[in-house]
Amino acid sequence: MRTYFLTRLRHEILSPYQILFSILMPILMFNIFGHSKGSDYMLPTGANASGIIVIQMAFYSAILASTMSGSMLAHERETQWTRTLYLAGASVPMLVLSRFAVSLCMSVIPTTLLYIIAACTGAILPTRWWIITWILIVVISTLFSGFGQYIGSIFPDRTAGGLASALIVLLAFMSDIFVPLEGFMFRCAQFMPLFGFKSALTWELLSGHNATGEQLNLAFVSANIAVWSLIMLTLSVVAVRLSRRR
């Protein structure tokens, strides 16, 4: 399994799609949003607006990297690589853990790069929140590997990665990550998969409010996290069963 892990990790690190969509695009987006007018506004908690933006952009990029990594199951399935691994004695738990480990490593790359760039270009966060949010983003994003694996288990290789990335972009917009949502759109956002995690990451820094100053409900945010965590883990289990059946 060590060889499988290293081979897949190398393949994904060198993937043009991963480099473009989960690394370069979020960095470009941060440079646009993170240095716009008002990005230097200081919050009472010791962070500035640019610091909040980098957390959200890093979270988005890590989720995207993890999901695209999980969707590589489609390639393994079509090339019969998964079948070969099973015949060679690999167990289901070992394969699942290896896939999640690769996804975790892939989420580390864009998160770290964005944090370094942000720290060098004016983003301000209390020291402990640089560390806490970095750890939480990497851990949380790994959950979404299950979402990517599910897509990879039911769609062909030529479309799985593109579909996974497109869905994450859409969900990020609908989860109040790219631009602050208000009114009906914000009420809808509270049910989206990324909303609870995003709100938890910035809860202390924004004193329990969203970007527009609206007070958030902690119980609702917690319920959102619990429900979507369970869904992502369930999708991972379903993906394993579908891949073995095929």
PDB file of C-alpha atoms in Angstrom:
ATOM      1  CA  MET A   1       0.000   0.000   0.000  1.00  0.00           C
ATOM      2  CA  ARG A   2       2.974   2.317   0.478  1.00  0.00           C
ATOM      3  CA  THR A   3       3.748   2.052  -3.240  1.00  0.00           C
ATOM      4  CA  TYR A   4       0.089   2.683  -4.121  1.00  0.00           C
ATOM      5  CA  PHE A   5      -0.013   5.737  -1.858  1.00  0.00           C
ATOM      6  CA  LEU A   6       3.206   7.260  -3.224  1.00  0.00           C
ATOM      7  CA  THR A   7       2.327   6.524  -6.853  1.00  0.00           C
ATOM      8  CA  ARG A   8      -1.120   8.067  -6.586  1.00  0.00           C
ATOM      9  CA  LEU A   9       0.187  11.061  -4.626  1.00  0.00           C
ATOM     10  CA  ARG A  10       2.860  11.760  -7.240  1.00  0.00           C
ATOM     11  CA  HIS A  11       0.294  11.441 -10.037  1.00  0.00           C
ATOM     12  CA  GLU A  12      -2.057  13.926  -8.392  1.00  0.00           C
ATOM     13  CA  ILE A  13       0.622  16.446  -7.432  1.00  0.00           C
ATOM     14  CA  LEU A  14       1.689  16.585 -11.077  1.00  0.00           C
ATOM     15  CA  SER A  15      -1.891  16.678 -12.398  1.00  0.00           C
ATOM     16  CA  PRO A  16      -2.474  19.845 -14.482  1.00  0.00           C
ATOM     17  CA  TYR A  17      -6.086  19.954 -13.269  1.00  0.00           C
ATOM     18  CA  GLN A  18      -5.050  19.954  -9.609  1.00  0.00           C
ATOM     19  CA  ILE A  19      -2.391  22.596 -10.217  1.00  0.00           C
ATOM     20  CA  LEU A  20      -4.748  24.873 -12.158  1.00  0.00           C
ATOM     21  CA  PHE A  21      -8.027  24.538 -10.276  1.00  0.00           C
ATOM     22  CA  SER A  22      -7.061  23.809  -6.667  1.00  0.00           C
ATOM     23  CA  ILE A  23      -3.845  25.862  -6.453  1.00  0.00           C
ATOM     24  CA  LEU A  24      -3.504  28.612  -9.057  1.00  0.00           C
ATOM     25  CA  MET A  25      -7.168  29.635  -9.277  1.00  0.00           C
ATOM     26  CA  PRO A  26      -7.679  30.062  -5.481  1.00  0.00           C
ATOM     27  CA  ILE A  27      -4.434  32.040  -5.279  1.00  0.00           C
ATOM     28  CA  LEU A  28      -5.663  34.321  -8.065  1.00  0.00           C
ATOM     29  CA  MET A  29      -9.047  34.679  -6.363  1.00  0.00           C
ATOM     30  CA  PHE A  30      -7.395  35.591  -3.069  1.00  0.00           C
ATOM     31  CA  ASN A  31      -5.291  38.235  -4.793  1.00  0.00           C
ATOM     32  CA  ILE A  32      -8.484  39.701  -6.246  1.00  0.00           C
ATOM     33  CA  PHE A  33     -10.741  39.551  -3.159  1.00  0.00           C
ATOM     34  CA  GLY A  34      -8.060  39.697  -0.467  1.00  0.00           C
ATOM     35  CA  HIS A  35      -6.611  42.966  -1.687  1.00  0.00           C
ATOM     36  CA  SER A  36      -9.798  44.768  -2.656  1.00  0.00           C
ATOM     37  CA  LYS A  37     -11.027  47.967  -1.060  1.00  0.00           C
ATOM     38  CA  GLY A  38     -11.582  47.499   2.675  1.00  0.00           C
ATOM     39  CA  SER A  39      -9.477  44.339   2.959  1.00  0.00           C
ATOM     40  CA  ASP A  40      -7.260  46.048   5.548  1.00  0.00           C
ATOM     41  CA  TYR A  41     -10.218  46.749   7.862  1.00  0.00           C
ATOM     42  CA  MET A  42      -9.292  45.577  11.373  1.00  0.00           C
ATOM     43  CA  LEU A  43     -11.750  43.572  13.469  1.00  0.00           C
ATOM     44  CA  PRO A  44     -11.921  43.770  17.290  1.00  0.00           C
ATOM     45  CA  THR A  45     -10.658  40.176  17.451  1.00  0.00           C
ATOM     46  CA  GLY A  46      -7.256  41.123  15.995  1.00  0.00           C
ATOM     47  CA  ALA A  47      -7.849  39.930  12.435  1.00  0.00           C
ATOM     48  CA  ASN A  48      -8.352  42.030   9.346  1.00  0.00           C
ATOM     49  CA  ALA A  49     -10.760  41.420   6.470  1.00  0.00           C
ATOM     50  CA  SER A  50      -7.981  39.959   4.325  1.00  0.00           C
ATOM     51  CA  GLY A  51      -7.307  37.395   7.060  1.00  0.00           C
ATOM     52  CA  ILE A  52     -10.932  36.261   6.983  1.00  0.00           C
ATOM     53  CA  ILE A  53     -10.830  36.037   3.190  1.00  0.00           C
ATOM     54  CA  VAL A  54      -7.730  33.845   3.166  1.00  0.00           C
ATOM     55  CA  ILE A  55      -9.363  31.404   5.582  1.00  0.00           C
ATOM     56  CA  GLN A  56     -12.348  31.082   3.271  1.00  0.00           C
ATOM     57  CA  MET A  57     -10.231  30.811   0.107  1.00  0.00           C
ATOM     58  CA  ALA A  58      -7.932  28.242   1.716  1.00  0.00           C
ATOM     59  CA  PHE A  59     -10.951  26.246   2.851  1.00  0.00           C
ATOM     60  CA  TYR A  60     -12.388  26.324  -0.660  1.00  0.00           C
ATOM     61  CA  SER A  61      -9.090  25.299  -2.288  1.00  0.00           C
ATOM     62  CA  ALA A  62      -8.537  22.460   0.194  1.00  0.00           C
ATOM     63  CA  ILE A  63     -12.084  21.132  -0.312  1.00  0.00           C
ATOM     64  CA  LEU A  64     -11.609  21.303  -4.070  1.00  0.00           C
ATOM     65  CA  ALA A  65      -8.247  19.507  -3.933  1.00  0.00           C
ATOM     66  CA  SER A  66      -9.632  16.771  -1.679  1.00  0.00           C
ATOM     67  CA  THR A  67     -12.752  16.246  -3.783  1.00  0.00           C
ATOM     68  CA  MET A  68     -10.809  16.091  -7.049  1.00  0.00           C
ATOM     69  CA  SER A  69      -8.424  13.638  -5.417  1.00  0.00           C
ATOM     70  CA  GLY A  70     -11.322  11.405  -4.393  1.00  0.00           C
ATOM     71  CA  SER A  71     -12.785  11.523  -7.893  1.00  0.00           C
ATOM     72  CA  MET A  72      -9.640   9.774  -9.165  1.00  0.00           C
ATOM     73  CA  LEU A  73     -11.443   6.590  -8.156  1.00  0.00           C
ATOM     74  CA  ALA A  74     -13.046   6.794 -11.619  1.00  0.00           C
ATOM     75  CA  HIS A  75      -9.620   6.386 -13.241  1.00  0.00           C
ATOM     76  CA  GLU A  76      -8.749   3.446 -10.991  1.00  0.00           C
ATOM     77  CA  ARG A  77     -12.069   1.822 -11.770  1.00  0.00           C
ATOM     78  CA  GLU A  78     -11.813   2.178 -15.547  1.00  0.00           C
ATOM     79  CA  THR A  79      -8.196   0.956 -15.682  1.00  0.00           C
ATOM     80  CA  GLN A  80      -9.069  -2.008 -13.442  1.00  0.00           C
ATOM     81  CA  TRP A  81      -6.404  -0.812 -11.007  1.00  0.00           C
ATOM     82  CA  THR A  82      -8.726  -1.251  -8.022  1.00  0.00           C
ATOM     83  CA  ARG A  83      -9.486  -4.812  -9.064  1.00  0.00           C
ATOM     84  CA  THR A  84      -5.759  -5.511  -9.386  1.00  0.00           C
ATOM     85  CA  LEU A  85      -5.150  -4.192  -5.879  1.00  0.00           C
ATOM     86  CA  TYR A  86      -7.870  -6.415  -4.435  1.00  0.00           C
ATOM     87  CA  LEU A  87      -6.424  -9.450  -6.221  1.00  0.00           C
ATOM     88  CA  ALA A  88      -3.006  -8.545  -4.829  1.00  0.00           C
ATOM     89  CA  GLY A  89      -4.390  -8.764  -1.306  1.00  0.00           C
ATOM     90  CA  ALA A  90      -5.282  -5.151  -0.521  1.00  0.00           C
ATOM     91  CA  SER A  91      -8.130  -4.811   1.952  1.00  0.00           C
ATOM     92  CA  VAL A  92     -10.994  -2.319   1.753  1.00  0.00           C
ATOM     93  CA  PRO A  93      -9.930  -0.427   4.927  1.00  0.00           C
ATOM     94  CA  MET A  94      -6.369  -0.100   3.618  1.00  0.00           C
ATOM     95  CA  LEU A  95      -7.548   1.306   0.283  1.00  0.00           C
ATOM     96  CA  VAL A  96      -9.984   3.719   1.901  1.00  0.00           C
ATOM     97  CA  LEU A  97      -7.366   4.995   4.356  1.00  0.00           C
ATOM     98  CA  SER A  98      -4.836   5.388   1.548  1.00  0.00           C
ATOM     99  CA  ARG A  99      -7.306   7.426  -0.526  1.00  0.00           C
ATOM    100  CA  PHE A 100      -8.125   9.676   2.408  1.00  0.00           C
ATOM    101  CA  ALA A 101      -4.404  10.067   3.170  1.00  0.00           C
ATOM    102  CA  VAL A 102      -3.717  11.172  -0.408  1.00  0.00           C
ATOM    103  CA  SER A 103      -6.620  13.628  -0.223  1.00  0.00           C
ATOM    104  CA  LEU A 104      -5.256  15.019   3.043  1.00  0.00           C
ATOM    105  CA  CYS A 105      -1.828  15.552   1.485  1.00  0.00           C
ATOM    106  CA  MET A 106      -3.389  17.241  -1.532  1.00  0.00           C
ATOM    107  CA  SER A 107      -5.326  19.653   0.686  1.00  0.00           C
ATOM    108  CA  VAL A 108      -2.151  20.603   2.565  1.00  0.00           C
ATOM    109  CA  ILE A 109      -0.517  22.049  -0.570  1.00  0.00           C
ATOM    110  CA  PRO A 110      -2.973  24.836  -1.529  1.00  0.00           C
ATOM    111  CA  THR A 111      -3.743  25.659   2.103  1.00  0.00           C
ATOM    112  CA  THR A 112      -0.074  26.158   2.950  1.00  0.00           C
ATOM    113  CA  LEU A 113       0.674  28.162  -0.192  1.00  0.00           C
ATOM    114  CA  LEU A 114      -2.290  30.465   0.357  1.00  0.00           C
ATOM    115  CA  TYR A 115      -1.381  31.048   4.003  1.00  0.00           C
ATOM    116  CA  ILE A 116       2.228  31.895   3.101  1.00  0.00           C
ATOM    117  CA  ILE A 117       1.148  34.300   0.347  1.00  0.00           C
ATOM    118  CA  ALA A 118      -1.467  35.905   2.601  1.00  0.00           C
ATOM    119  CA  ALA A 119       0.952  36.354   5.496  1.00  0.00           C
ATOM    120  CA  CYS A 120       3.411  38.061   3.145  1.00  0.00           C
ATOM    121  CA  THR A 121       0.849  40.374   1.545  1.00  0.00           C
ATOM    122  CA  GLY A 122      -0.926  41.967   4.490  1.00  0.00           C
ATOM    123  CA  ALA A 123      -3.391  39.435   5.878  1.00  0.00           C
ATOM    124  CA  ILE A 124      -3.540  39.606   9.661  1.00  0.00           C
ATOM    125  CA  LEU A 125      -4.704  36.917  12.085  1.00  0.00           C
ATOM    126  CA  PRO A 126      -3.783  36.253  15.712  1.00  0.00           C
ATOM    127  CA  THR A 127      -0.901  33.767  15.680  1.00  0.00           C
ATOM    128  CA  ARG A 128      -2.871  30.914  17.201  1.00  0.00           C
ATOM    129  CA  TRP A 129      -5.607  31.294  14.576  1.00  0.00           C
ATOM    130  CA  TRP A 130      -3.133  30.886  11.746  1.00  0.00           C
ATOM    131  CA  ILE A 131      -2.285  27.521  13.262  1.00  0.00           C
ATOM    132  CA  ILE A 132      -5.770  26.457  14.393  1.00  0.00           C
ATOM    133  CA  THR A 133      -7.513  27.291  11.126  1.00  0.00           C
ATOM    134  CA  TRP A 134      -4.748  25.648   9.050  1.00  0.00           C
ATOM    135  CA  ILE A 135      -5.155  22.379  10.969  1.00  0.00           C
ATOM    136  CA  LEU A 136      -8.955  22.504  10.865  1.00  0.00           C
ATOM    137  CA  ILE A 137      -9.054  23.250   7.131  1.00  0.00           C
ATOM    138  CA  VAL A 138      -6.798  20.300   6.296  1.00  0.00           C
ATOM    139  CA  VAL A 139      -8.735  17.889   8.527  1.00  0.00           C
ATOM    140  CA  ILE A 140     -12.209  19.053   7.481  1.00  0.00           C
ATOM    141  CA  SER A 141     -11.387  19.030   3.771  1.00  0.00           C
ATOM    142  CA  THR A 142     -10.401  15.356   3.958  1.00  0.00           C
ATOM    143  CA  LEU A 143     -14.055  14.510   4.667  1.00  0.00           C
ATOM    144  CA  PHE A 144     -14.963  15.702   1.186  1.00  0.00           C
ATOM    145  CA  SER A 145     -12.767  13.043  -0.360  1.00  0.00           C
ATOM    146  CA  GLY A 146     -15.797  10.806   0.228  1.00  0.00           C
ATOM    147  CA  PHE A 147     -17.874  13.090  -1.990  1.00  0.00           C
ATOM    148  CA  GLY A 148     -15.246  12.884  -4.714  1.00  0.00           C
ATOM    149  CA  GLN A 149     -15.006   9.102  -4.390  1.00  0.00           C
ATOM    150  CA  TYR A 150     -18.754   8.797  -4.787  1.00  0.00           C
ATOM    151  CA  ILE A 151     -18.656  10.852  -7.990  1.00  0.00           C
ATOM    152  CA  GLY A 152     -15.736   8.754  -9.211  1.00  0.00           C
ATOM    153  CA  SER A 153     -17.666   5.559  -8.543  1.00  0.00           C
ATOM    154  CA  ILE A 154     -20.651   6.453 -10.734  1.00  0.00           C
ATOM    155  CA  PHE A 155     -19.249   8.710 -13.483  1.00  0.00           C
ATOM    156  CA  PRO A 156     -16.602   7.913 -16.126  1.00  0.00           C
ATOM    157  CA  ASP A 157     -13.041   9.127 -15.762  1.00  0.00           C
ATOM    158  CA  ARG A 158     -13.383  11.757 -18.502  1.00  0.00           C
ATOM    159  CA  THR A 159     -16.124  13.606 -16.606  1.00  0.00           C
ATOM    160  CA  ALA A 160     -15.674  12.760 -12.901  1.00  0.00           C
ATOM    161  CA  GLY A 161     -12.958  15.307 -12.127  1.00  0.00           C
ATOM    162  CA  GLY A 162     -14.615  18.149 -14.026  1.00  0.00           C
ATOM    163  CA  LEU A 163     -17.996  17.429 -12.475  1.00  0.00           C
ATOM    164  CA  ALA A 164     -16.512  17.241  -8.970  1.00  0.00           C
ATOM    165  CA  SER A 165     -14.747  20.590  -9.321  1.00  0.00           C
ATOM    166  CA  ALA A 166     -17.816  22.265 -10.869  1.00  0.00           C
ATOM    167  CA  LEU A 167     -20.041  21.080  -8.020  1.00  0.00           C
ATOM    168  CA  ILE A 168     -17.595  22.354  -5.397  1.00  0.00           C
ATOM    169  CA  VAL A 169     -17.451  25.777  -7.080  1.00  0.00           C
ATOM    170  CA  LEU A 170     -21.251  25.924  -7.101  1.00  0.00           C
ATOM    171  CA  LEU A 171     -21.527  24.760  -3.484  1.00  0.00           C
ATOM    172  CA  ALA A 172     -18.887  27.269  -2.381  1.00  0.00           C
ATOM    173  CA  PHE A 173     -20.856  30.123  -3.946  1.00  0.00           C
ATOM    174  CA  MET A 174     -24.102  28.874  -2.411  1.00  0.00           C
ATOM    175  CA  SER A 175     -22.425  28.433   0.980  1.00  0.00           C
ATOM    176  CA  ASP A 176     -21.587  32.145   1.362  1.00  0.00           C
ATOM    177  CA  ILE A 177     -17.853  31.710   0.670  1.00  0.00           C
ATOM    178  CA  PHE A 178     -17.087  33.801  -2.428  1.00  0.00           C
ATOM    179  CA  VAL A 179     -19.359  36.776  -1.822  1.00  0.00           C
ATOM    180  CA  PRO A 180     -21.509  37.652   1.212  1.00  0.00           C
ATOM    181  CA  LEU A 181     -25.087  36.556   0.630  1.00  0.00           C
ATOM    182  CA  GLU A 182     -28.155  38.274   2.042  1.00  0.00           C
ATOM    183  CA  GLY A 183     -31.872  37.686   2.351  1.00  0.00           C
ATOM    184  CA  PHE A 184     -33.316  34.569   0.751  1.00  0.00           C
ATOM    185  CA  MET A 185     -29.935  33.493  -0.658  1.00  0.00           C
ATOM    186  CA  PHE A 186     -28.366  33.605   2.797  1.00  0.00           C
ATOM    187  CA  ARG A 187     -31.192  31.546   4.295  1.00  0.00           C
ATOM    188  CA  CYS A 188     -30.614  28.929   1.588  1.00  0.00           C
ATOM    189  CA  ALA A 189     -26.853  29.054   2.219  1.00  0.00           C
ATOM    190  CA  GLN A 190     -27.339  27.858   5.798  1.00  0.00           C
ATOM    191  CA  PHE A 191     -28.367  24.420   4.496  1.00  0.00           C
ATOM    192  CA  MET A 192     -25.394  24.035   2.145  1.00  0.00           C
ATOM    193  CA  PRO A 193     -22.559  21.535   2.821  1.00  0.00           C
ATOM    194  CA  LEU A 194     -19.762  24.087   3.269  1.00  0.00           C
ATOM    195  CA  PHE A 195     -21.659  26.678   5.292  1.00  0.00           C
ATOM    196  CA  GLY A 196     -21.352  25.086   8.730  1.00  0.00           C
ATOM    197  CA  PHE A 197     -17.643  24.343   8.404  1.00  0.00           C
ATOM    198  CA  LYS A 198     -16.889  27.795   7.000  1.00  0.00           C
ATOM    199  CA  SER A 199     -18.824  29.450   9.817  1.00  0.00           C
ATOM    200  CA  ALA A 200     -17.025  27.372  12.448  1.00  0.00           C
ATOM    201  CA  LEU A 201     -13.628  28.373  11.039  1.00  0.00           C
ATOM    202  CA  THR A 202     -14.385  32.088  11.375  1.00  0.00           C
ATOM    203  CA  TRP A 203     -16.744  31.918  14.386  1.00  0.00           C
ATOM    204  CA  GLU A 204     -14.366  33.372  16.977  1.00  0.00           C
ATOM    205  CA  LEU A 205     -12.810  35.892  14.607  1.00  0.00           C
ATOM    206  CA  LEU A 206     -16.206  37.271  13.531  1.00  0.00           C
ATOM    207  CA  SER A 207     -17.752  36.903  16.994  1.00  0.00           C
ATOM    208  CA  GLY A 208     -20.441  34.539  15.723  1.00  0.00           C
ATOM    209  CA  HIS A 209     -21.530  36.743  12.805  1.00  0.00           C
ATOM    210  CA  ASN A 210     -21.359  36.343   9.067  1.00  0.00           C
ATOM    211  CA  ALA A 211     -19.529  38.761   6.738  1.00  0.00           C
ATOM    212  CA  THR A 212     -22.535  41.120   6.586  1.00  0.00           C
ATOM    213  CA  GLY A 213     -22.851  41.285  10.382  1.00  0.00           C
ATOM    214  CA  GLU A 214     -25.825  38.950  10.801  1.00  0.00           C
ATOM    215  CA  GLN A 215     -25.785  36.854  13.983  1.00  0.00           C
ATOM    216  CA  LEU A 216     -25.446  33.109  13.348  1.00  0.00           C
ATOM    217  CA  ASN A 217     -27.157  30.368  15.317  1.00  0.00           C
ATOM    218  CA  LEU A 218     -24.524  28.112  16.920  1.00  0.00           C
ATOM    219  CA  ALA A 219     -26.921  25.168  17.256  1.00  0.00           C
ATOM    220  CA  PHE A 220     -27.855  25.403  13.582  1.00  0.00           C
ATOM    221  CA  VAL A 221     -24.212  25.646  12.509  1.00  0.00           C
ATOM    222  CA  SER A 222     -23.349  22.611  14.655  1.00  0.00           C
ATOM    223  CA  ALA A 223     -26.245  20.618  13.222  1.00  0.00           C
ATOM    224  CA  ASN A 224     -25.148  21.515   9.690  1.00  0.00           C
ATOM    225  CA  ILE A 225     -21.633  20.225  10.414  1.00  0.00           C
ATOM    226  CA  ALA A 226     -22.886  16.993  12.003  1.00  0.00           C
ATOM    227  CA  VAL A 227     -25.336  16.177   9.199  1.00  0.00           C
ATOM    228  CA  TRP A 228     -22.959  16.872   6.320  1.00  0.00           C
ATOM    229  CA  SER A 229     -20.060  15.060   8.007  1.00  0.00           C
ATOM    230  CA  LEU A 230     -22.238  11.977   8.274  1.00  0.00           C
ATOM    231  CA  ILE A 231     -23.341  12.325   4.646  1.00  0.00           C
ATOM    232  CA  MET A 232     -19.748  12.603   3.392  1.00  0.00           C
ATOM    233  CA  LEU A 233     -18.641   9.536   5.353  1.00  0.00           C
ATOM    234  CA  THR A 234     -21.678   7.609   4.087  1.00  0.00           C
ATOM    235  CA  LEU A 235     -20.861   8.558   0.495  1.00  0.00           C
ATOM    236  CA  SER A 236     -17.361   7.180   0.990  1.00  0.00           C
ATOM    237  CA  VAL A 237     -18.754   3.819   2.143  1.00  0.00           C
ATOM    238  CA  VAL A 238     -21.187   3.734  -0.786  1.00  0.00           C
ATOM    239  CA  ALA A 239     -18.345   4.563  -3.193  1.00  0.00           C
ATOM    240  CA  VAL A 240     -16.321   1.598  -1.951  1.00  0.00           C
ATOM    241  CA  ARG A 241     -19.247  -0.772  -2.421  1.00  0.00           C
ATOM    242  CA  LEU A 242     -19.996   0.533  -5.915  1.00  0.00           C
ATOM    243  CA  SER A 243     -16.379   0.298  -7.013  1.00  0.00           C
ATOM    244  CA  ARG A 244     -16.124  -3.293  -5.793  1.00  0.00           C
ATOM    245  CA  ARG A 245     -19.373  -4.243  -7.505  1.00  0.00           C
ATOM    246  CA  ARG A 246     -18.080  -2.918 -10.828  1.00  0.00           C
TER     247      ARG A 246
END
